Each structure stands twice: as structure tokens, then as C-alpha cells.
Coordinates of C-alpha atoms in Angstrom, one line a residue:
Chain V
X1473 CA 80.5 40.1 119.5
X1474 CA 80.5 43.4 121.2
X1475 CA 82.6 42.0 124.0
X1476 CA 85.1 40.8 121.5
X1477 CA 85.3 44.2 119.9
X1478 CA 85.8 45.9 123.2
X1479 CA 88.5 43.5 124.3
X1480 CA 90.2 44.3 121.0
X1481 CA 90.3 48.0 122.1
X1482 CA 92.6 47.2 124.8
X1483 CA 95.0 45.8 122.3
X1484 CA 95.4 49.1 120.5
X1485 CA 99.2 49.5 120.3
X1486 CA 100.6 52.3 122.4
X1487 CA 102.1 54.1 119.4
X1488 CA 98.7 54.4 117.8
X1489 CA 97.5 56.2 120.8
X1490 CA 100.3 58.6 120.8
X1491 CA 99.7 59.2 117.1
X1492 CA 96.0 59.9 117.8
X1493 CA 97.1 62.3 120.5
X1494 CA 99.6 64.0 118.3
X1495 CA 97.0 64.3 115.5
X1496 CA 94.5 65.9 117.9
X1497 CA 97.2 68.3 119.1
X1498 CA 98.0 69.2 115.5
X1499 CA 94.3 69.8 114.8
X1500 CA 94.0 72.0 117.7
X1501 CA 97.1 73.9 116.8
X1502 CA 95.9 74.2 113.3
X1503 CA 92.5 75.6 114.2
X1504 CA 94.1 77.9 116.8
X1505 CA 96.6 79.4 114.3
X1506 CA 93.9 79.8 111.6
X1507 CA 91.6 81.7 114.0
X1508 CA 94.5 83.7 115.3
X1509 CA 95.3 84.9 111.8
X1510 CA 91.7 85.5 111.0
X1511 CA 91.4 87.5 114.2
X1512 CA 94.4 89.7 113.2
X1513 CA 92.9 90.3 109.8
X1514 CA 89.6 91.4 111.4
X1515 CA 91.7 93.4 113.8
X1516 CA 92.9 95.6 110.9
X1517 CA 89.3 96.4 110.1
X1518 CA 88.5 97.1 113.8
X1519 CA 91.5 99.5 113.8
X1520 CA 89.9 101.6 111.1
X1521 CA 86.5 101.5 112.7
X1522 CA 88.1 102.3 116.1
X1523 CA 89.7 105.4 114.6
X1524 CA 86.4 106.6 113.1
X1525 CA 84.4 105.9 116.2
X1526 CA 86.8 107.5 118.6
X1527 CA 87.1 110.6 116.5
X1528 CA 83.3 110.9 116.2
X1529 CA 83.0 110.4 119.9
X1530 CA 85.6 113.0 120.7
X1531 CA 84.0 115.6 118.3
X1532 CA 80.5 115.3 119.7
X1533 CA 80.8 118.3 122.1
X1534 CA 82.0 120.6 119.3
X1535 CA 79.3 119.3 116.9
X1536 CA 76.6 119.8 119.5
X1537 CA 77.9 123.3 120.2
X1538 CA 78.4 124.6 116.6
X1539 CA 76.5 122.1 114.4
X1540 CA 77.2 122.2 110.7
X1541 CA 78.1 126.0 111.0
X1542 CA 81.6 124.6 112.3
X1543 CA 82.4 123.8 108.6
X1544 CA 82.0 127.4 107.3
X1545 CA 82.6 129.5 110.3
X1546 CA 85.8 131.6 110.1
X1547 CA 86.3 132.4 113.7
X1548 CA 88.9 130.6 115.8
X1549 CA 89.0 132.1 119.2
X1550 CA 90.0 130.1 122.3
X1551 CA 89.2 133.0 124.6
X1552 CA 85.5 133.2 123.7
X1553 CA 85.4 129.4 122.9
X1554 CA 84.2 130.0 119.3
X1555 CA 85.6 127.7 116.7
X1556 CA 85.2 127.3 112.9
X1557 CA 87.0 125.1 110.5
X1558 CA 86.9 127.1 107.3
X1559 CA 90.4 128.8 107.4
X1560 CA 92.0 125.4 108.1
X1561 CA 90.0 123.5 105.4
X1562 CA 90.9 126.4 103.0
X1563 CA 94.5 126.1 103.9
X1564 CA 94.6 122.4 103.6
X1565 CA 93.0 122.4 100.1
X1566 CA 95.0 125.4 98.8
X1567 CA 98.4 124.0 99.9
X1568 CA 97.6 120.6 98.5
X1569 CA 96.4 122.2 95.3
X1570 CA 99.7 124.1 94.9
X1571 CA 101.6 120.9 95.6
X1572 CA 99.7 118.9 93.0
X1573 CA 99.9 121.7 90.4
X1574 CA 103.7 121.3 90.5
X1575 CA 104.2 117.6 91.5
X1576 CA 101.9 116.1 88.8
X1577 CA 103.6 117.6 85.6
X1578 CA 107.1 117.2 87.1
X1579 CA 106.2 113.6 88.2
X1580 CA 104.8 112.8 84.8
X1581 CA 107.9 114.1 83.1
X1582 CA 110.2 112.1 85.3
X1583 CA 108.2 109.0 84.6
X1584 CA 108.5 109.8 80.9
X1585 CA 112.2 110.2 81.2
X1586 CA 112.6 107.0 83.2
X1587 CA 110.5 104.8 80.9
X1588 CA 111.5 106.2 77.5
X1589 CA 114.6 108.3 77.5
X1590 CA 116.9 107.0 80.3
X1591 CA 119.5 104.4 79.4
X1592 CA 118.8 101.1 81.0
X1593 CA 121.6 101.0 83.5
X1594 CA 120.7 104.4 84.9
X1595 CA 117.0 103.7 85.5
X1596 CA 117.3 101.9 88.7
X1597 CA 119.7 104.3 90.5
X1598 CA 117.6 107.3 89.5
X1599 CA 114.4 105.5 90.4
X1600 CA 115.8 104.6 93.8
X1601 CA 117.1 108.2 94.4
X1602 CA 113.6 109.6 93.7
X1603 CA 112.1 107.1 96.1
X1604 CA 114.6 108.0 98.8
X1605 CA 112.9 111.5 98.7
X1606 CA 109.8 109.6 99.9
X1607 CA 111.7 108.0 102.7
X1608 CA 112.9 111.2 104.3
X1609 CA 110.8 111.9 107.3
X1610 CA 108.5 114.9 107.1
X1611 CA 110.1 116.7 110.0
X1612 CA 113.3 116.9 108.0
X1613 CA 111.4 118.7 105.3
X1614 CA 110.0 121.0 108.0
X1615 CA 113.4 122.0 109.5
X1616 CA 114.9 122.3 106.0
X1617 CA 111.9 124.4 104.9
X1618 CA 112.0 126.7 107.9
X1619 CA 115.8 127.4 108.0
X1620 CA 116.8 127.2 104.3
X1621 CA 113.9 127.1 101.9
X1622 CA 111.7 129.8 103.4
X1623 CA 114.6 132.4 103.7
X1624 CA 115.6 131.6 100.2
X1625 CA 112.1 132.1 98.9
X1626 CA 111.8 135.3 100.9
X1627 CA 114.9 136.7 99.2
X1628 CA 114.2 135.4 95.6
X1629 CA 110.9 134.0 94.4
X1630 CA 108.5 136.0 96.6
X1631 CA 109.8 139.5 95.8
X1632 CA 109.9 138.4 92.1
X1633 CA 106.3 137.3 92.2
X1634 CA 105.1 140.4 94.1
X1635 CA 106.9 142.7 91.6
X1636 CA 105.7 140.9 88.5
X1637 CA 102.4 139.0 88.9
X1638 CA 101.5 141.1 91.9
X1639 CA 100.9 144.1 89.5
X1640 CA 98.8 142.2 87.1
X1641 CA 95.1 143.2 87.5
X1642 CA 92.8 140.3 88.4
X1643 CA 95.4 137.9 89.8
X1644 CA 97.5 140.6 91.5
X1645 CA 95.9 140.2 94.9
X1646 CA 97.0 136.5 94.9
X1647 CA 100.6 137.7 95.0
X1648 CA 100.3 140.9 97.1
X1649 CA 101.6 141.7 100.5
X1650 CA 105.1 141.4 102.1
X1651 CA 107.3 138.4 101.4
X1652 CA 107.1 136.6 104.7
X1653 CA 109.1 133.6 103.6
X1654 CA 106.8 131.2 105.4
X1655 CA 103.2 130.9 104.2
X1656 CA 100.8 129.1 102.0
X1657 CA 103.0 129.1 98.9
X1658 CA 106.1 127.8 100.8
X1659 CA 104.0 125.0 102.3
X1660 CA 102.6 124.1 98.9
X1661 CA 106.1 123.9 97.4
X1662 CA 107.4 121.7 100.2
X1663 CA 104.4 119.5 99.8
X1664 CA 105.1 119.2 96.1
X1665 CA 108.6 117.9 96.8
X1666 CA 107.2 115.4 99.3
X1667 CA 104.4 114.0 97.0
X1668 CA 106.6 114.0 94.0
X1669 CA 108.1 110.5 94.7
X1670 CA 104.6 109.0 95.1
X1671 CA 103.3 110.4 91.9
X1672 CA 106.5 109.4 90.0
X1673 CA 106.9 105.9 91.2
X1674 CA 103.3 104.9 90.5
X1675 CA 103.2 106.7 87.1
X1676 CA 106.4 105.0 86.2
X1677 CA 105.0 101.6 87.1
X1678 CA 101.8 102.1 85.0
X1679 CA 103.9 103.5 82.1
X1680 CA 106.0 100.5 82.2
X1681 CA 103.0 98.2 82.1
X1682 CA 101.8 99.6 78.8
X1683 CA 102.2 96.7 76.2
X1684 CA 105.3 97.3 74.1
X1685 CA 103.3 96.3 71.0
X1686 CA 101.3 99.4 71.3
X1687 CA 104.3 101.6 71.5
X1688 CA 106.1 99.9 68.7
X1689 CA 103.1 100.2 66.5
X1690 CA 103.1 103.9 67.1
X1691 CA 106.8 104.3 66.5
X1692 CA 106.3 102.2 63.3
X1693 CA 103.8 104.9 62.1
X1694 CA 106.6 107.4 62.5
X1695 CA 105.6 109.1 65.8
X1696 CA 108.2 110.9 67.9
X1697 CA 108.9 109.8 71.4
X1698 CA 106.8 112.6 72.8
X1699 CA 103.9 111.7 70.6
X1700 CA 104.0 108.1 71.6
X1701 CA 103.9 109.1 75.3
X1702 CA 101.3 111.7 74.8
X1703 CA 98.9 109.8 72.5
X1704 CA 99.6 106.1 73.3
X1705 CA 101.1 105.6 76.8
X1706 CA 99.3 108.3 78.6
X1707 CA 95.7 107.4 77.4
X1708 CA 96.4 103.7 78.2
X1709 CA 97.8 104.4 81.6
X1710 CA 95.2 107.1 82.4
X1711 CA 93.4 105.3 85.2
X1712 CA 96.7 104.4 86.9
X1713 CA 98.0 107.9 86.7
X1714 CA 94.9 109.3 88.2
X1715 CA 95.2 106.7 91.0
X1716 CA 98.8 107.8 91.6
X1717 CA 97.9 111.4 91.7
X1718 CA 95.1 110.8 94.1
X1719 CA 97.4 108.9 96.3
X1720 CA 99.8 111.8 96.3
X1721 CA 96.9 114.1 97.1
X1722 CA 95.9 112.0 100.0
X1723 CA 99.5 112.4 101.4
X1724 CA 99.5 116.1 100.8
X1725 CA 96.2 116.7 102.6
X1726 CA 97.3 114.8 105.7
X1727 CA 100.9 115.9 105.9
X1728 CA 101.6 117.5 109.2
X1729 CA 105.1 118.3 110.3
X1730 CA 106.6 119.8 107.2
X1731 CA 103.6 122.1 106.9
X1732 CA 103.5 123.0 110.6
X1733 CA 107.0 124.5 110.4
X1734 CA 106.4 126.8 107.5
X1735 CA 102.7 127.6 107.3
X1736 CA 102.7 130.4 110.0
X1737 CA 99.7 129.1 111.9
X1738 CA 97.4 132.1 111.2
X1739 CA 93.6 131.4 111.4
X1740 CA 92.5 133.6 108.6
X1741 CA 91.8 133.4 104.9
X1742 CA 94.0 135.8 103.0
X1743 CA 93.7 136.6 99.4
X1744 CA 97.4 136.3 98.9
X1745 CA 99.1 132.9 98.6
X1746 CA 102.2 134.4 100.1
X1747 CA 100.4 135.1 103.4
X1748 CA 100.7 132.8 106.4
X1749 CA 97.7 130.6 107.0
X1750 CA 97.0 127.2 108.6
X1751 CA 96.0 123.7 107.6
X1752 CA 93.9 121.2 109.6
X1753 CA 96.9 119.1 110.5
X1754 CA 99.1 122.0 111.4
X1755 CA 96.4 123.5 113.7
X1756 CA 96.1 120.1 115.5
X1757 CA 99.9 119.8 115.8
X1758 CA 100.3 123.3 117.1
X1759 CA 97.5 123.6 119.5
X1760 CA 96.4 120.2 120.7
X1761 CA 98.7 119.9 123.7
X1762 CA 98.0 123.5 124.7
X1763 CA 94.3 123.2 124.3
X1764 CA 92.5 123.9 127.6
X1765 CA 88.8 123.2 128.0
X1766 CA 86.7 120.4 126.5
X1767 CA 85.3 122.5 123.8
X1768 CA 88.7 123.5 122.5
X1769 CA 90.0 119.9 122.5
X1770 CA 86.8 118.7 120.9
X1771 CA 87.0 121.4 118.1
X1772 CA 90.5 120.1 117.3
X1773 CA 89.3 116.5 117.2
X1774 CA 86.5 117.5 114.9
X1775 CA 89.1 119.0 112.6
X1776 CA 90.9 115.7 112.7
X1777 CA 87.6 113.9 111.8
X1778 CA 87.1 116.3 108.8
X1779 CA 90.7 115.6 107.7
X1780 CA 90.2 111.8 108.0
X1781 CA 86.9 111.9 106.1
X1782 CA 88.5 113.9 103.2
X1783 CA 91.6 111.8 103.0
X1784 CA 89.6 108.6 103.3
X1785 CA 87.5 109.6 100.3
X1786 CA 90.5 110.6 98.2
X1787 CA 92.5 107.5 99.2
X1788 CA 89.5 105.2 98.5
X1789 CA 89.2 106.7 95.0
X1790 CA 93.0 106.2 94.5
X1791 CA 92.8 102.6 95.6
X1792 CA 89.8 101.9 93.4
X1793 CA 91.5 103.4 90.4
X1794 CA 94.8 101.4 91.0
X1795 CA 92.8 98.2 91.6
X1796 CA 91.2 98.7 88.3
X1797 CA 94.4 99.1 86.4
X1798 CA 96.0 96.2 88.3
X1799 CA 93.1 94.0 87.2
X1800 CA 93.6 95.0 83.6
X1801 CA 97.3 94.3 83.7
X1802 CA 96.4 91.0 85.2
Chain O
X497 CA 105.0 123.8 47.9
X498 CA 103.4 120.7 49.5
X499 CA 106.8 119.4 50.3
X500 CA 107.5 122.6 52.3
X501 CA 104.4 122.2 54.3
X502 CA 105.3 118.6 55.1
X503 CA 108.7 119.8 56.0
X504 CA 107.6 122.5 58.3
X505 CA 105.1 120.2 59.9
X506 CA 107.7 117.6 60.5
X507 CA 110.1 120.1 61.9
X508 CA 107.4 121.4 64.2
X509 CA 106.8 117.9 65.5
X510 CA 110.5 117.4 66.0
X511 CA 110.8 120.7 67.8
X512 CA 107.9 119.8 70.0
X513 CA 109.6 116.4 70.8
X514 CA 112.8 118.3 71.6
X515 CA 111.0 120.6 74.0
X516 CA 109.3 117.7 75.8
X517 CA 112.4 115.7 76.0
X518 CA 114.3 118.7 77.4
X519 CA 111.5 119.2 80.0
X520 CA 111.7 115.5 81.0
X521 CA 115.5 115.9 81.6
X522 CA 114.9 119.1 83.5
X523 CA 112.2 117.5 85.7
X524 CA 114.5 114.6 86.6
X525 CA 117.4 117.0 87.3
X526 CA 115.0 118.9 89.5
X527 CA 113.9 115.8 91.4
X528 CA 117.4 114.7 92.0
X529 CA 118.5 118.2 92.8
X530 CA 116.1 118.5 95.7
X531 CA 117.4 115.3 97.2
X532 CA 121.0 116.6 96.9
X533 CA 119.9 120.0 98.3
X534 CA 118.2 118.5 101.3
X535 CA 120.9 116.0 102.1
X536 CA 123.6 118.6 101.5
X537 CA 121.9 121.1 103.9
X538 CA 121.5 118.3 106.5
X539 CA 125.2 117.4 106.3
X540 CA 126.4 120.9 106.3
X541 CA 124.2 122.1 109.2
X542 CA 124.1 118.8 111.2
X543 CA 127.6 117.4 110.8
X544 CA 129.4 120.2 112.7
X545 CA 127.3 119.4 115.8
X546 CA 128.1 115.7 115.6
X547 CA 130.3 114.7 118.5
X548 CA 130.5 112.0 121.2
X549 CA 128.6 114.4 123.6
X550 CA 125.6 114.1 121.3
X551 CA 125.3 110.4 122.2
X552 CA 126.4 110.6 125.9
X553 CA 124.8 113.7 127.3
X554 CA 121.2 114.7 128.1
X555 CA 119.3 117.5 126.3
X556 CA 120.5 120.8 127.8
X557 CA 118.5 123.7 129.1
X558 CA 118.8 126.7 126.7
X559 CA 122.3 128.2 126.7
X560 CA 124.4 125.4 127.7
X561 CA 126.0 122.4 126.0
X562 CA 124.5 119.0 125.9
X563 CA 123.5 116.0 123.8
X564 CA 120.6 114.0 122.6
X565 CA 121.0 110.8 124.7
X566 CA 117.5 110.8 126.2
X567 CA 115.7 111.4 123.0
X568 CA 117.8 108.9 121.1
X569 CA 117.1 106.3 123.8
X570 CA 113.4 107.2 124.0
X571 CA 113.1 106.9 120.2
X572 CA 114.7 103.4 120.3
X573 CA 112.3 102.4 123.1
X574 CA 109.2 103.7 121.4
X575 CA 110.3 102.1 118.0
X576 CA 111.0 98.8 119.7
X577 CA 107.7 98.8 121.5
X578 CA 105.9 99.6 118.3
X579 CA 107.6 96.8 116.3
X580 CA 106.9 94.4 119.2
X581 CA 103.2 95.2 119.1
X582 CA 102.8 95.8 115.4
X583 CA 104.8 93.0 113.8
X584 CA 103.0 90.0 115.2
X585 CA 99.6 91.4 114.4
X586 CA 100.7 92.5 110.9
X587 CA 102.3 89.1 110.1
X588 CA 99.2 87.1 111.4
X589 CA 96.9 89.3 109.4
X590 CA 99.0 89.1 106.3
X591 CA 99.2 85.3 106.7
X592 CA 95.4 85.0 106.8
X593 CA 95.2 87.1 103.6
X594 CA 97.8 85.1 101.7
X595 CA 97.3 81.6 103.1
X596 CA 93.8 80.9 104.4
X597 CA 91.6 83.4 102.8
X598 CA 93.4 84.3 99.6
X599 CA 90.1 84.5 97.6
X600 CA 87.9 85.6 100.5
X601 CA 85.6 88.6 100.6
X602 CA 87.2 89.4 103.9
X603 CA 90.6 89.5 102.4
X604 CA 89.7 92.0 99.7
X605 CA 88.0 94.2 102.2
X606 CA 91.0 94.0 104.6
X607 CA 93.4 94.7 101.7
X608 CA 91.4 97.8 100.8
X609 CA 91.2 99.1 104.3
X610 CA 94.8 98.3 105.0
X611 CA 95.9 100.3 101.9
X612 CA 94.0 103.2 103.2
X613 CA 95.5 102.9 106.7
X614 CA 98.9 102.8 104.9
X615 CA 98.6 106.4 103.8
X616 CA 96.2 107.8 106.4
X617 CA 97.4 111.0 108.0
X618 CA 99.5 110.1 111.0
X619 CA 98.3 113.0 113.1
X620 CA 94.8 111.4 113.1
X621 CA 96.4 108.2 114.6
X622 CA 97.8 110.5 117.3
X623 CA 94.3 111.8 118.0
X624 CA 92.9 108.2 118.1
X625 CA 95.4 107.0 120.7
X626 CA 94.9 110.2 122.7
X627 CA 91.2 109.4 122.8
X628 CA 91.6 105.7 123.7
X629 CA 94.6 105.8 125.9
X630 CA 95.8 109.2 127.0
X631 CA 92.4 110.6 128.0
X632 CA 91.2 107.6 130.0
X633 CA 94.6 107.1 131.7
X634 CA 94.7 110.8 132.5
X635 CA 98.4 111.3 131.5
X636 CA 100.7 111.2 128.5
X637 CA 102.8 108.1 128.5
X638 CA 105.5 106.2 126.5
X639 CA 103.0 103.3 126.2
X640 CA 100.6 105.5 124.3
X641 CA 103.4 106.7 122.0
X642 CA 104.5 103.1 121.2
X643 CA 100.9 102.0 120.5
X644 CA 100.4 105.0 118.2
X645 CA 103.5 104.1 116.2
X646 CA 102.4 100.4 116.1
X647 CA 99.3 101.5 114.4
X648 CA 101.6 102.8 111.6
X649 CA 103.7 99.6 111.6
X650 CA 100.7 97.2 111.1
X651 CA 99.7 98.3 107.6
X652 CA 103.3 98.2 106.3
X653 CA 103.9 94.7 107.7
X654 CA 100.5 93.4 106.5
X655 CA 101.1 94.6 103.0
X656 CA 104.6 93.1 102.6
X657 CA 103.7 89.8 104.4
X658 CA 100.8 89.2 102.2
X659 CA 102.8 90.1 99.0
X660 CA 105.7 88.0 100.0
X661 CA 103.7 84.9 101.0
X662 CA 101.7 85.2 97.7
X663 CA 105.0 84.8 95.9
X664 CA 105.8 81.5 97.6
X665 CA 105.3 78.8 95.0
X666 CA 102.4 76.5 95.6
X667 CA 104.5 73.5 95.0
X668 CA 106.1 74.1 98.3
X669 CA 102.8 74.0 100.1
X670 CA 101.7 70.9 98.1
X671 CA 105.0 69.2 99.0
X672 CA 104.5 70.0 102.7
X673 CA 100.9 68.7 102.7
X674 CA 102.0 65.5 100.9
X675 CA 104.3 64.5 103.7
X676 CA 101.5 65.1 106.2
X677 CA 102.5 68.4 107.6
X678 CA 99.6 70.2 109.2
X679 CA 98.6 73.5 107.5
X680 CA 99.8 75.8 110.3
X681 CA 103.2 74.0 110.6
X682 CA 103.6 74.2 106.8
X683 CA 103.0 77.9 106.9
X684 CA 105.3 78.5 109.8
X685 CA 108.1 76.2 108.8
X686 CA 108.0 76.3 105.0
X687 CA 106.2 79.4 103.8
X688 CA 107.6 81.8 106.4
X689 CA 111.1 80.5 105.7
X690 CA 110.7 80.9 102.0
X691 CA 109.4 84.4 102.4
X692 CA 111.6 85.5 105.3
X693 CA 113.8 88.0 103.4
X694 CA 110.7 89.9 102.2
X695 CA 109.1 89.8 105.5
X696 CA 112.1 91.2 107.3
X697 CA 112.2 93.9 104.6
X698 CA 108.6 94.8 105.6
X699 CA 109.7 95.3 109.2
X700 CA 112.7 97.3 108.2
X701 CA 110.5 99.6 106.0
X702 CA 108.1 99.9 108.9
X703 CA 110.9 101.0 111.2
X704 CA 112.1 103.4 108.6
X705 CA 108.6 104.8 108.4
X706 CA 108.1 105.3 112.1
X707 CA 111.5 106.5 113.2
X708 CA 110.9 109.9 111.8
X709 CA 107.2 110.2 112.7
X710 CA 106.5 113.2 114.9
X711 CA 102.8 113.9 114.6
X712 CA 101.5 110.9 116.4
X713 CA 103.9 111.4 119.3
X714 CA 103.1 115.0 119.9
X715 CA 100.1 114.2 122.2
X716 CA 100.8 110.6 123.2
X717 CA 104.3 110.2 124.5
X718 CA 104.7 114.0 124.6
X719 CA 108.3 115.0 125.7
X720 CA 110.6 114.7 128.6
X721 CA 113.6 116.9 129.2
X722 CA 115.1 114.4 131.6
X723 CA 116.4 110.8 131.5
X724 CA 113.4 108.5 131.8
X725 CA 113.0 104.8 131.0
X726 CA 109.5 104.6 132.5
X727 CA 106.9 103.9 129.8
X728 CA 104.2 105.1 132.2
X729 CA 105.7 108.6 132.0
X730 CA 106.0 111.1 129.2
X731 CA 109.1 110.1 127.2
X732 CA 111.5 112.0 125.1
X733 CA 111.8 111.1 121.4
X734 CA 114.1 112.4 118.7
X735 CA 111.5 113.8 116.3
X736 CA 109.6 115.7 119.0
X737 CA 112.9 117.1 120.4
X738 CA 113.8 118.3 116.8
X739 CA 110.3 119.9 116.6
X740 CA 110.7 121.7 119.9
X741 CA 114.3 122.7 119.5
X742 CA 114.0 123.9 115.9
X743 CA 111.2 126.2 116.7
X744 CA 112.9 127.6 119.8
X745 CA 114.7 130.9 119.6
X746 CA 117.9 129.5 121.1
X747 CA 120.8 128.9 118.8
X748 CA 122.3 125.9 120.5
X749 CA 118.9 124.2 120.6
X750 CA 118.6 124.8 116.9
X751 CA 122.0 123.3 116.2
X752 CA 121.1 120.2 118.2
X753 CA 117.9 120.0 116.2
X754 CA 119.9 119.9 113.0
X755 CA 122.2 117.2 114.4
X756 CA 119.2 115.2 115.5
X757 CA 117.7 115.6 112.0
X758 CA 120.9 114.3 110.4
X759 CA 121.0 111.3 112.7
X760 CA 117.3 110.4 111.9
X761 CA 117.8 110.8 108.2
X762 CA 120.9 108.7 108.1
X763 CA 119.2 106.0 110.0
X764 CA 116.2 106.1 107.8
X765 CA 118.3 106.1 104.6
X766 CA 120.4 103.2 105.9
X767 CA 117.2 101.2 106.8
X768 CA 115.6 101.7 103.5
X769 CA 118.7 101.0 101.5
X770 CA 119.4 97.8 103.4
X771 CA 115.7 96.8 102.9
X772 CA 116.2 97.2 99.2
X773 CA 119.5 95.3 99.2
X774 CA 117.7 92.5 101.1
X775 CA 115.0 92.3 98.5
X776 CA 117.4 92.2 95.6
X777 CA 119.6 89.6 97.2
X778 CA 116.5 87.5 97.8
X779 CA 115.6 87.7 94.1
X780 CA 119.0 86.5 93.1
X781 CA 119.3 83.5 95.3

């Protein structure tokens, strides 16, 4: 019996053998491709952990030397090798704050215009034009800011602020000092232009996702367009709007080149928003290649680590919010 | 009397609506105005410097004429390198997320992390590559610059690949399986083909994103005043040259910086507009 079966094996047609071989090859190829793609997906995770680990490793000497005091020390002196992050952190937060103060209302109003007021045929071109602002590289904003925008502000807005708000008791010191042109306010304004497209496009998308029935019901009650947006659209889209704002904030915090051109790179905390200052990213961009000595380099990498942690938290919140609204829209 | 109250209340509401509407118009005009202002300034300042010499001559020492040939070439090389490294990894990862593990835990984690990488500060990427490549090798190099840019390419490509493959109808996959096509072949020959326009768009967007990136190049590929095609050496790139020339006190360097800025912006706008055209033509067919 067994012999018969074995002799039968010899009789397997040649094409069946090639078919088996082909199948085996396919199976192997299949498994290989599957594992390759999986490996690449895991690679994306490794990329992020690699960034974090390398930054932590690079910042160890500075952390050992300064401890947590690095976070609130104001000195930045390459000669005596004393470094503190506070002026840079302050500048980063202040410029981003100015940027959001302007970009959020303007972005919301543009989204309001695009979803409720704009004629249909004009929506796409305007939307694309605003998004092109996001495509312009940040160095272009930098060179434009340095040669055109800063001199313009120096001649117009800044003297105006100094002469009016600068004399108001209480907030006067915010707008004191000479009009340098460059400085915190200029950086904040340029950042506002840069994050405007992010805020606008996400706000527009979540505005558009509001069910028309809700809006029609409100219009049916006699609401004006503004009242519909203010009391129906905005509350419904709240989570998404916050997500978009946080995304813009993440951009503003980490933005490097545009700020580097116009911030003035001064390691001090001034009361006036017109004064030059520095941000984390501008400090790194300006000083890293010139940094001599391990401690100097390490202090700059620690700044990078702080920036990464801040933006990571902001972006994670943004993504979480946007995921929530995506789930609700379905 | 009550009618007057109603009337005044209504007119107040209408007034408020009018103010808000006007503000919305003003905000849009402001947004578009910035775009016009920036592009106008670029054209005005950069166009006068545009000549054949810009594309055929090297960057000059201060005070003499020259062009931007070496930075343009360096930028092209770095961009090519970044795309060559970043695109395969991005497409493979996106494929896993859309095809194999669409409902996996791993996929949702990767998607979250990828979205964060998408908007992570690029200067931090420069520090990362400095740590893992420049510091161990002991010198700045074009390789490091290319790898740094590829870290920015990957998230863009992952995102678009996943989105585009998710849009491919399942019927196509089922049809492929029913004629006995192995999974990997079905993905490569059916799904990739169906999603190709979107995937190319992703690569175009990635190129648009990196072609103006300066921060990650500052301390990876550094800069080079001379002609160099050696990726083991520091290499010149357009954004870094613009940075250096714009902040210099020399007038002709500043003029070259404007011209370079114009070239980059036109390239980026052309890329993003053609990416858009590709997407909308894909939707129609």
C-alpha cells in the first residue's frame, strides 16, 4: 500500500510541481512584504523615540551641571559657561501668544466668511489662496519680515504704540522703549501670518461639518447669520476649533527661521514687547554651529528637548481633540 | 411702545450682524492681502536679480557678481536624497496602516505619532540628526542633510499613502483575491495603481515642504561656498545660502538672497498647485 502511494508520487505532473513552487514563492513574498510594511510602520515609532532619546542623551551634561535651575535661570553666558533657559522659554511663549491672539479671531472670521457668506464659486479659490500662505517656506517670511515688514513697523505701528499705549499707566511699560523694528512684537505678528492658514483651514473644515439641519433650524427661528455662527456653529464645532488652534500653536512654538530673522537674539527678558528677545528655536539656529565646548552645545540641545516636550504636549492635545471630532462626524 | 422695543432690539441684532459680517470680509481681505504683499515683495525684489548668471555661476565672495548654481544644485541633491530615503519607508508604513493593520492598535498608535511628527519643529530634527550622524562622524555632511530632510518627508508620505489607500474600494481587493492574486501582489498591482495619483501628490507635497526647509540643514549639511557634489562634505543649499546672505551686510549678497527666495517660492507654489491639480483630476476620472 505504502509503496503504491510512493510510486504514485513519482507520477506527479511537472506542472503541479512548478505550481507548488510558485505558491511557495508567493507565500514567501507575501510574508516578506507584510513584514516589511510592518517594520516600516514600527520604524515611524522608532523615529520619534530616537528623537527623544538622542535629545535626552545630548542634554545630560547640561542637566547634570545646572539641574532644574536651568529652567528658570536667566543668565546666558558662553564665556563663563553659565546657561539658563528662561529668556528663551519666555520669548517662545510670548511670541506664540501674540501670534494666537491675532490668528485665532482672524482665522475664525475667515472660516465664517468661507462657510456662510462667500458665494460658492469663490470658496475654492479663496480657500486655496489662504492655504498657499501655509506653503510658503518660513525662510521667505523671515527675509520678508527683516527687509520689508520690520522697517515698516518701525516707521508706523511701533511709534504709534509708544505714543499712545506707551503713556497709559499700567500697561505703558509693555510698549516702552525705542522702536527697533525687529523684536518680540514683530516676530509675533509674522508668526500670526504663518499660523493663520492652519487655524483657518481646520476651522473651515469643522464649520462645514456642522449638520445643515441645525443651521436651518436656527435660521427658521429668525436668527441672523452671525447669531447662527455664534450660537449654533461655534458651540457645535468647539472641539475641532480648539484642535485647530492647538495645531497652530504647535507650529508657532516650533517655528524657527522666520523668527530668527526678526527676533534680535537678545538673551534677556524685557518688559516691553517691542524690545528684541529670543526664542528657543532662534537661539539654537543662531548659536548651535558656533557653540564651542560641550556644555554650550549640551545647553542648546537641552533647549531643543524643552521645545520638543512643549510642542509634543500641545500637538498631542490638538490631535486628541481633532480625533474626537472626527469620530463624531463619523 | 412694545413695538418700539422689539424694533430697536431687532435693529440692534441686525447691526451686530452687519458688524460681524464686515469683520469677516475684512479678515478675508487681510489674509489674501498678506499673500499678495509677500508675493509682490518677492517678485519686486527678486525678479530684478533673475538672470542666466544666477543659474550658471557660483556663489560669489562679497563685492563681486555671481550666481546660485552650487546652492541650487546642492538643494536638488539633498531633496533627491531625502525623497529617495523617505518615500519607500513612508509608502511601506502607510501600506501597513491601510492594508494589513487597518484596525490594529499599532496602526492607531503610529497614526497618532505620525501626526505629531508631521508638525514637530524641524529644528529639533536637525538636532537629532546632529546627534546621531554629525557628532559620531565628526564632520558635517550632505548625507546628514539628506537624512534630516527625509525625516520630514516620511510623515507626509505616510499620511497621504494611508489616506489614499483607504479610499480604494474594497471590491477591487476582493476581485483580486478571487482570481487568486496573493495579497502582496494585489496591493502592489491593484491598490497602488488605483491610488497612484494620490500617492504621487503626497511625494510632491513632501518635496514642497522640504525644499524651503532651512532649520534642519543649518547644522547637518552646513554650507559650502564652492562647487561640491561630494555628499561626505558640507554641501551648499539654497535656504541656508539665503539665510547667510540675507543677514550679511553686503548689498549684492542680499540681492542674491532675494533672488534665491523668489526661486524657492515659485518652485514650492508650482509643486503645491500641481499637487492640487493632480488630486482634482484624480477625482474626476
